mmCIF file with all atom_site columns, C-alpha atoms in Angstrom:
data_model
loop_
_atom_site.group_PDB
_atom_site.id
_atom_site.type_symbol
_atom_site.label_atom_id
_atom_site.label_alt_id
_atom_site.label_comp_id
_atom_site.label_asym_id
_atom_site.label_entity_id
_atom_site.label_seq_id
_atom_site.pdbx_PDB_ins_code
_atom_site.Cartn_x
_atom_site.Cartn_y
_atom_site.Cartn_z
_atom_site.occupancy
_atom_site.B_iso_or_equiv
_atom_site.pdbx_formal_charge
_atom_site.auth_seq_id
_atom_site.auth_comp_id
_atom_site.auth_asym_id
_atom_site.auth_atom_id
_atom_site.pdbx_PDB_model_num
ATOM 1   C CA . UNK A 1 1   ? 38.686  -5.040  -10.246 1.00 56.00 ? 1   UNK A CA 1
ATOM 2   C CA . UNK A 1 2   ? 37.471  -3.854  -6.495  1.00 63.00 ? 2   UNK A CA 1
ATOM 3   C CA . UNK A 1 3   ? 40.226  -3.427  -4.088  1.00 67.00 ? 3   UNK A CA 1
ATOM 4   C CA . UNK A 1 4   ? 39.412  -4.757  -1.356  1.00 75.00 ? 4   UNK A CA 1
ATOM 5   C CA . UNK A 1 5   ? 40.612  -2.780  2.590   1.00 72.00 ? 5   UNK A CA 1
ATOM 6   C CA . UNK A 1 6   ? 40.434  -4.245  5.675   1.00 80.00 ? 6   UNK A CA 1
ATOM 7   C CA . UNK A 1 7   ? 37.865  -3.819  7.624   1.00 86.00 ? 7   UNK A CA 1
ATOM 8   C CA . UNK A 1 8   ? 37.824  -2.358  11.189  1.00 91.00 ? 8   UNK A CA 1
ATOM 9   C CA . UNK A 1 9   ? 35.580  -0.559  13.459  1.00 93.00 ? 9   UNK A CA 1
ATOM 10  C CA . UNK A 1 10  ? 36.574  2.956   12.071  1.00 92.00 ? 10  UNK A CA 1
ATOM 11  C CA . UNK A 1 11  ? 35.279  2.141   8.550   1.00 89.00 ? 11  UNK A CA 1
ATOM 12  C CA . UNK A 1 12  ? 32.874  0.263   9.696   1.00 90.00 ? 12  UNK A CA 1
ATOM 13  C CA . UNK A 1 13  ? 31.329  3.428   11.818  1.00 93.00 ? 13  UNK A CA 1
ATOM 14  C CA . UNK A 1 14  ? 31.980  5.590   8.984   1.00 92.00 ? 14  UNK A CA 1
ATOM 15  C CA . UNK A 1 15  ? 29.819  3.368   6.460   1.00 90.00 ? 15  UNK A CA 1
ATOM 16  C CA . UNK A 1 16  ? 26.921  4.211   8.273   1.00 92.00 ? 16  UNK A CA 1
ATOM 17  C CA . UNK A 1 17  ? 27.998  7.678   9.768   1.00 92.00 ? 17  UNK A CA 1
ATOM 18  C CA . UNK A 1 18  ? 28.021  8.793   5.636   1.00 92.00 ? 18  UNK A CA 1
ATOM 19  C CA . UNK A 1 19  ? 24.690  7.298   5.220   1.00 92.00 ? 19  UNK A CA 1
ATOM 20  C CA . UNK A 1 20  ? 22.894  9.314   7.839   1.00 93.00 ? 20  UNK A CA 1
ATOM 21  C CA . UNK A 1 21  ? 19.915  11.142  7.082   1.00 92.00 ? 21  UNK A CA 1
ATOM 22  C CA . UNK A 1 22  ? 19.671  14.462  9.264   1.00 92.00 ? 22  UNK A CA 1
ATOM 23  C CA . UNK A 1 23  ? 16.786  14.686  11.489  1.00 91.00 ? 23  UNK A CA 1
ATOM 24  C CA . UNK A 1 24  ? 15.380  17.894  9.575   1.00 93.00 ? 24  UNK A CA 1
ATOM 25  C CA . UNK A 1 25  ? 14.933  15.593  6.879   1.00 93.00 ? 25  UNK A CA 1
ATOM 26  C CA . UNK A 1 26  ? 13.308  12.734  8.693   1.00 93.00 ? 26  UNK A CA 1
ATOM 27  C CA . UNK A 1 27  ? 10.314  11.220  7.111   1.00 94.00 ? 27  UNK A CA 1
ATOM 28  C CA . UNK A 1 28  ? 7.868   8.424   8.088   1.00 94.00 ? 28  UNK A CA 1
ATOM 29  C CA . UNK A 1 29  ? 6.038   6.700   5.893   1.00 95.00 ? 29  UNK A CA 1
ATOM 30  C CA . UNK A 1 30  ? 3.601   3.276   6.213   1.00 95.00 ? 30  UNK A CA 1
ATOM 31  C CA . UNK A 1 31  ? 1.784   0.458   3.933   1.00 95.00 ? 31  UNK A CA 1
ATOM 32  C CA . UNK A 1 32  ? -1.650  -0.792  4.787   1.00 93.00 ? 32  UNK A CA 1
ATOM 33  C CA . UNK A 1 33  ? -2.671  -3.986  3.047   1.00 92.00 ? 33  UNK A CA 1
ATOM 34  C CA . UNK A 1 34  ? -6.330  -5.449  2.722   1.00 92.00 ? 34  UNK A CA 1
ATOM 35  C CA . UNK A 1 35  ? -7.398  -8.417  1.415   1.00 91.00 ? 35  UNK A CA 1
ATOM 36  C CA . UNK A 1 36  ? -11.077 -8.212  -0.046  1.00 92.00 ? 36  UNK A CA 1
ATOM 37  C CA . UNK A 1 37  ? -13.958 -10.763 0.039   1.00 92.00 ? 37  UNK A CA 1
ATOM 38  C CA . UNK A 1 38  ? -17.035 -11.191 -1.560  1.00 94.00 ? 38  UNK A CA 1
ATOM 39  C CA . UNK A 1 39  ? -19.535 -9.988  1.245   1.00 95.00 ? 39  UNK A CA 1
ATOM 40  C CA . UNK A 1 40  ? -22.697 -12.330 -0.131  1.00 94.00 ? 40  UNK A CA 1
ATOM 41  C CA . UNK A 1 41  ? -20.440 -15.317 -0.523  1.00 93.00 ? 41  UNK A CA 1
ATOM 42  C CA . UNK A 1 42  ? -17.108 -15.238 0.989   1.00 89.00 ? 42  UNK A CA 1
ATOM 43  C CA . UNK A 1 43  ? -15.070 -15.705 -2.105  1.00 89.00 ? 43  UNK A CA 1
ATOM 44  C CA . UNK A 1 44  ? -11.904 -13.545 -3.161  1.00 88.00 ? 44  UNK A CA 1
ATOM 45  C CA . UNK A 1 45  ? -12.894 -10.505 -5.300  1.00 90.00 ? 45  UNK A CA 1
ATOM 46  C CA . UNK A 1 46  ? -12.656 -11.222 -9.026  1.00 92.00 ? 46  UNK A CA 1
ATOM 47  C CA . UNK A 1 47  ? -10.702 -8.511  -10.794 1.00 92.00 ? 47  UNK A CA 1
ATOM 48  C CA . UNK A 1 48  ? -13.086 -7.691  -12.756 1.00 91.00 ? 48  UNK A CA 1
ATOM 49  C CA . UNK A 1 49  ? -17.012 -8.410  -13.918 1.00 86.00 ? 49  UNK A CA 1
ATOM 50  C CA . UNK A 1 50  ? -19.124 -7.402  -10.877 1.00 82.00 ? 50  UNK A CA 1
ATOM 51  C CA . UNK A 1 51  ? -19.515 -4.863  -8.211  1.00 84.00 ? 51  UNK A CA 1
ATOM 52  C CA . UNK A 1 52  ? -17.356 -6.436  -5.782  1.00 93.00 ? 52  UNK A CA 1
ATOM 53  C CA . UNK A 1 53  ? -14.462 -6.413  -7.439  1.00 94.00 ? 53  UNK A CA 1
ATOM 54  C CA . UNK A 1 54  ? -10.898 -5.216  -7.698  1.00 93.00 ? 54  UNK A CA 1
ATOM 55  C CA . UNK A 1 55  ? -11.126 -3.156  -10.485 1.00 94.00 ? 55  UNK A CA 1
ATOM 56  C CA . UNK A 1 56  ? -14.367 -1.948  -8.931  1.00 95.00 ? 56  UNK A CA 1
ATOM 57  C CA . UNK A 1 57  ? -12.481 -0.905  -5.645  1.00 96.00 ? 57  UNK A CA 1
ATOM 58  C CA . UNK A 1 58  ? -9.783  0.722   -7.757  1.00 96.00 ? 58  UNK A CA 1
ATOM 59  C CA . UNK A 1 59  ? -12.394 2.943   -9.436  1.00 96.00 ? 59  UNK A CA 1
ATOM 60  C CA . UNK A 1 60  ? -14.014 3.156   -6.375  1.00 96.00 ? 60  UNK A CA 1
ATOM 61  C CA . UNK A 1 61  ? -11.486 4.474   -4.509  1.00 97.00 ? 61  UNK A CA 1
ATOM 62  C CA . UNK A 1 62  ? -10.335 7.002   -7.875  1.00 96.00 ? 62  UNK A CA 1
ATOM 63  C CA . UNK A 1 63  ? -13.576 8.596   -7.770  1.00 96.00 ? 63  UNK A CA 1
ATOM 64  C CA . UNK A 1 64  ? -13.438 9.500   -4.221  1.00 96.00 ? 64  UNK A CA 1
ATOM 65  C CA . UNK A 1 65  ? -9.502  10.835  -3.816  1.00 95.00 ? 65  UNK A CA 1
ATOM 66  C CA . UNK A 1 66  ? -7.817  12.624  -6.851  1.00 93.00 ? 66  UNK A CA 1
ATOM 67  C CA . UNK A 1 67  ? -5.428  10.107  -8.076  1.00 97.00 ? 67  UNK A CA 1
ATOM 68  C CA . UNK A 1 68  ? -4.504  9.244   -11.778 1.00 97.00 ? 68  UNK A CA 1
ATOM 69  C CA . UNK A 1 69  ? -4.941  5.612   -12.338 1.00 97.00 ? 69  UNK A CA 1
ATOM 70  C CA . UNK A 1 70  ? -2.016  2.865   -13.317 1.00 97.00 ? 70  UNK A CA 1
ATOM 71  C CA . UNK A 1 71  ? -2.399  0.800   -16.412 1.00 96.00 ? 71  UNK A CA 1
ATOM 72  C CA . UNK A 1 72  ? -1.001  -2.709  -17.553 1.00 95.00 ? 72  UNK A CA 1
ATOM 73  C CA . UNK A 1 73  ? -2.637  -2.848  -20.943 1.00 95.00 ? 73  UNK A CA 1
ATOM 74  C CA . UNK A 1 74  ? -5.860  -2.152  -20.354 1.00 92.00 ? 74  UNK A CA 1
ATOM 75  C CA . UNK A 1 75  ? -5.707  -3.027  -17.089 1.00 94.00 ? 75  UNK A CA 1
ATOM 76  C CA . UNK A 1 76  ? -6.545  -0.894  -13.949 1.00 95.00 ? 76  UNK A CA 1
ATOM 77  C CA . UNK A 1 77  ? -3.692  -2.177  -11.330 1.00 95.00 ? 77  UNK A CA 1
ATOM 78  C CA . UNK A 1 78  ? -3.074  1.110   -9.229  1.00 97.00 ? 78  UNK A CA 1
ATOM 79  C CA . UNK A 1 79  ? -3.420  4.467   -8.352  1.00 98.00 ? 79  UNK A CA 1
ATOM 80  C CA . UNK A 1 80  ? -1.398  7.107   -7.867  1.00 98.00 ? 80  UNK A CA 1
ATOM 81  C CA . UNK A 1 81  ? -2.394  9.793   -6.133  1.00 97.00 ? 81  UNK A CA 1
ATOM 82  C CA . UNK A 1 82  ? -1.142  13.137  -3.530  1.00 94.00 ? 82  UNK A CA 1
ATOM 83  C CA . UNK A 1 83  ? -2.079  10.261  -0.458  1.00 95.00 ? 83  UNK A CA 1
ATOM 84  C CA . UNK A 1 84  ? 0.554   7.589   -1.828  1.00 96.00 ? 84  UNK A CA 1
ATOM 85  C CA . UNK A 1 85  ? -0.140  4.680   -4.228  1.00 97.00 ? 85  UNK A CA 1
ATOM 86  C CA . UNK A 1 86  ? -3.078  2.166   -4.137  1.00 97.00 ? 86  UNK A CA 1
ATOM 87  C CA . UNK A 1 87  ? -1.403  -1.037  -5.837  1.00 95.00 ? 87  UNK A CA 1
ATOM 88  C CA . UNK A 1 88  ? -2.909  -4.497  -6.560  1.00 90.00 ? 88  UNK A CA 1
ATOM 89  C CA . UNK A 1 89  ? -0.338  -7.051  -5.118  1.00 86.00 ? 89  UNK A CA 1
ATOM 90  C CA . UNK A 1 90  ? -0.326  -10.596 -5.766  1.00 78.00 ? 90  UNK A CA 1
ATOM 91  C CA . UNK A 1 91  ? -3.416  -12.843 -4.567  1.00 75.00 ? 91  UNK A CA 1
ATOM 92  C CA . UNK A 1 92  ? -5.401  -9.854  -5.063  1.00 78.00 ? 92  UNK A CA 1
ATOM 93  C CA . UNK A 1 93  ? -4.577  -7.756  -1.763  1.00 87.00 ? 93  UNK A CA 1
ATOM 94  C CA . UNK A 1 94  ? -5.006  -3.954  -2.086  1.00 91.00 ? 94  UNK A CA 1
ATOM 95  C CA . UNK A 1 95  ? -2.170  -2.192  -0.817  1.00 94.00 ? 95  UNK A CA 1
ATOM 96  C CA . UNK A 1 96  ? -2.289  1.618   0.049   1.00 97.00 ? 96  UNK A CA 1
ATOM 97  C CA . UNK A 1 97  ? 1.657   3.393   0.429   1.00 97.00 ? 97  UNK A CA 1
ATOM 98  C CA . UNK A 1 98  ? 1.651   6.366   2.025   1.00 97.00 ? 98  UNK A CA 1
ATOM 99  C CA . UNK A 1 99  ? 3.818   9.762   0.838   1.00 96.00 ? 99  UNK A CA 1
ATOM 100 C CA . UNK A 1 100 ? 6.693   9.796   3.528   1.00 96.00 ? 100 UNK A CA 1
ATOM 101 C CA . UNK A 1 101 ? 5.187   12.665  6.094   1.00 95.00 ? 101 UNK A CA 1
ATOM 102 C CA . UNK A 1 102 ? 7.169   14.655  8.696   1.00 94.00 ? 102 UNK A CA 1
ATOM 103 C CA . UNK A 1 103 ? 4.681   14.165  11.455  1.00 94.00 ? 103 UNK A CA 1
ATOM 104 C CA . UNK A 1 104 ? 3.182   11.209  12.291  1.00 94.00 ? 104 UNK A CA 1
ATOM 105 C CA . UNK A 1 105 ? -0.286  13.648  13.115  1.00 95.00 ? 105 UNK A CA 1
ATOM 106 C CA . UNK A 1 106 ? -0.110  13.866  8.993   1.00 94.00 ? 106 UNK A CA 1
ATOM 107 C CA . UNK A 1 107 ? 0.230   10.288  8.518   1.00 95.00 ? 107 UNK A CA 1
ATOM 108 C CA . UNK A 1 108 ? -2.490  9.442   10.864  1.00 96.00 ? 108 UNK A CA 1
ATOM 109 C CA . UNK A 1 109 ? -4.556  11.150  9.154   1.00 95.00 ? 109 UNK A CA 1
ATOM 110 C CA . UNK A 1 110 ? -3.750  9.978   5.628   1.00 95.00 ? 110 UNK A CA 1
ATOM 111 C CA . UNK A 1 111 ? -4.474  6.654   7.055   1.00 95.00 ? 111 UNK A CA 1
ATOM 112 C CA . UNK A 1 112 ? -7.958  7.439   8.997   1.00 96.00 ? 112 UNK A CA 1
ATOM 113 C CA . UNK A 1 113 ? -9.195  8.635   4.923   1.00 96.00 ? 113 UNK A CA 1
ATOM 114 C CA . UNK A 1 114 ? -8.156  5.710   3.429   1.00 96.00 ? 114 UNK A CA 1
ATOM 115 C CA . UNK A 1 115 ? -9.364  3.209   5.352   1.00 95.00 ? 115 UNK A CA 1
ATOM 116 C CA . UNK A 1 116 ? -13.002 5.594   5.387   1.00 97.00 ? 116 UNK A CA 1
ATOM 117 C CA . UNK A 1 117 ? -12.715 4.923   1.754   1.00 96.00 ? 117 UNK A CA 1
ATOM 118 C CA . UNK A 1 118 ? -12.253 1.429   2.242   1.00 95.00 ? 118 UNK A CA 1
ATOM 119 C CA . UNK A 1 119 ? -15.172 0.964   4.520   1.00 95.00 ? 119 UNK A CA 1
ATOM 120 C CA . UNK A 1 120 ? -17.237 2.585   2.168   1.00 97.00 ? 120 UNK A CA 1
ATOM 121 C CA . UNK A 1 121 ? -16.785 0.036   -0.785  1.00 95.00 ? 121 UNK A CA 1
ATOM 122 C CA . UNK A 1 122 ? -18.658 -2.645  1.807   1.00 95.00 ? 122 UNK A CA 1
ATOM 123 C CA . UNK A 1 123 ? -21.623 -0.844  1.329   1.00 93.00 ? 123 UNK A CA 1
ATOM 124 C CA . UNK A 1 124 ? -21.434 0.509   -1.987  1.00 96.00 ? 124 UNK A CA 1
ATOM 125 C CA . UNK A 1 125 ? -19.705 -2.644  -3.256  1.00 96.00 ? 125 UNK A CA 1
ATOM 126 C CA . UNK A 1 126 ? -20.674 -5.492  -1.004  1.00 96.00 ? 126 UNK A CA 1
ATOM 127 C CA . UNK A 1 127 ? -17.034 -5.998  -0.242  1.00 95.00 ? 127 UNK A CA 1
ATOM 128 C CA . UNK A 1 128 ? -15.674 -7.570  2.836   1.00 94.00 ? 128 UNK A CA 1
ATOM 129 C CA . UNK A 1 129 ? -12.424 -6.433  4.483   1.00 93.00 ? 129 UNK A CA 1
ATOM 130 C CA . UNK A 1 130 ? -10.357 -9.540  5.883   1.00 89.00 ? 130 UNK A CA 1
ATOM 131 C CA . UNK A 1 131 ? -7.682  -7.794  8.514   1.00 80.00 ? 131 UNK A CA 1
ATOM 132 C CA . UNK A 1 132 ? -5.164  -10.272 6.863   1.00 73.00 ? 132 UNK A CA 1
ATOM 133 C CA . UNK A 1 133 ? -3.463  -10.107 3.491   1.00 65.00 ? 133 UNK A CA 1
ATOM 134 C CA . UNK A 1 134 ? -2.982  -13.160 3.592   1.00 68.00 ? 134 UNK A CA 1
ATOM 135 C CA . UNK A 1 135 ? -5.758  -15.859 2.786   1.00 70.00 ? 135 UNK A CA 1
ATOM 136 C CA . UNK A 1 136 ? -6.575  -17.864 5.935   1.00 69.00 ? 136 UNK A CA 1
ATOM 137 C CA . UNK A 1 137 ? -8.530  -20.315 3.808   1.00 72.00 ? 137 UNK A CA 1
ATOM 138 C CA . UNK A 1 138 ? -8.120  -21.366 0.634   1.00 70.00 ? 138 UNK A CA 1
ATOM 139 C CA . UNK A 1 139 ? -4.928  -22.901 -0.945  1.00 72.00 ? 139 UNK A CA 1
ATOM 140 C CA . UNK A 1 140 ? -2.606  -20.730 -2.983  1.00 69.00 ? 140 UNK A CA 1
ATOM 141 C CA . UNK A 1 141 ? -3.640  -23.295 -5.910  1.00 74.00 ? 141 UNK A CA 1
ATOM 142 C CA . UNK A 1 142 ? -7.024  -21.300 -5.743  1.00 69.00 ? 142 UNK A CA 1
#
């Protein structure tokens, strides 16, 4: 059983005074979702089965940054890598998380590479970034 204490502003303050991080140890940290299209035809990447394709921007993306690559079966879902995690969320979005970097220089940087990497799967892949990860046109049904 919990026991239970009143609560007032001194415990209150001292919840979150114990749960402080100190600033030497501040981190910052950011996700950056994409949602992919099929450049020729406008249609969501398949996961598989032709250039433009999830698991063709997954290997894509492993062949350009050292990363190891995440499995469900035999199925290529992530990345993980020194830059963060590439991870396939649902509806097919590609989501890069950054490592947590002291300086926000570092993390800007991070960023700038993986969204080069990005860009170059429209070429090489015929894939179409939407700014969105979100579909803006078809129904979740499809």
């Amino acid at each position: 059983m919990q026991s239970t204490c009143p609560l007032d502003r001194q415990t209150l303050l001292q919840y979150f005074l114990d749960a402080l991080t100190p600033r030497a140890d501040w981190r910052v940290g950011m996700e950056v979702e994409r949602l992919g299209r099929v450049a020729a035809t406008g249609r969501p990447l398949p996961y598989d089965g032709a250039e433009a394709s999830v698991r063709g921007v997954l290997e894509f993306y492993r062949d350009r940054r050292p990363c190891s690559p995440i499995l469900e079966a035999d199925y290529l879902i992530g990345l993980d890598g020194s830059f963060g995690n590439i991870t396939l969320e649902p509806g097919g979005q590609v989501e890069w998380s950054s490592k947590p970097k002291r300086h926000l220089s570092d993390l800007a940087s991070e960023m700038t590479e993986h969204m080069a990497v990005l860009g170059d799967t429209e070429q090489a892949l015929g894939v179409k970034w939407l700014e969105e990860a979100v579909d803006p046109e078809l129904p979740v049904s499809e």
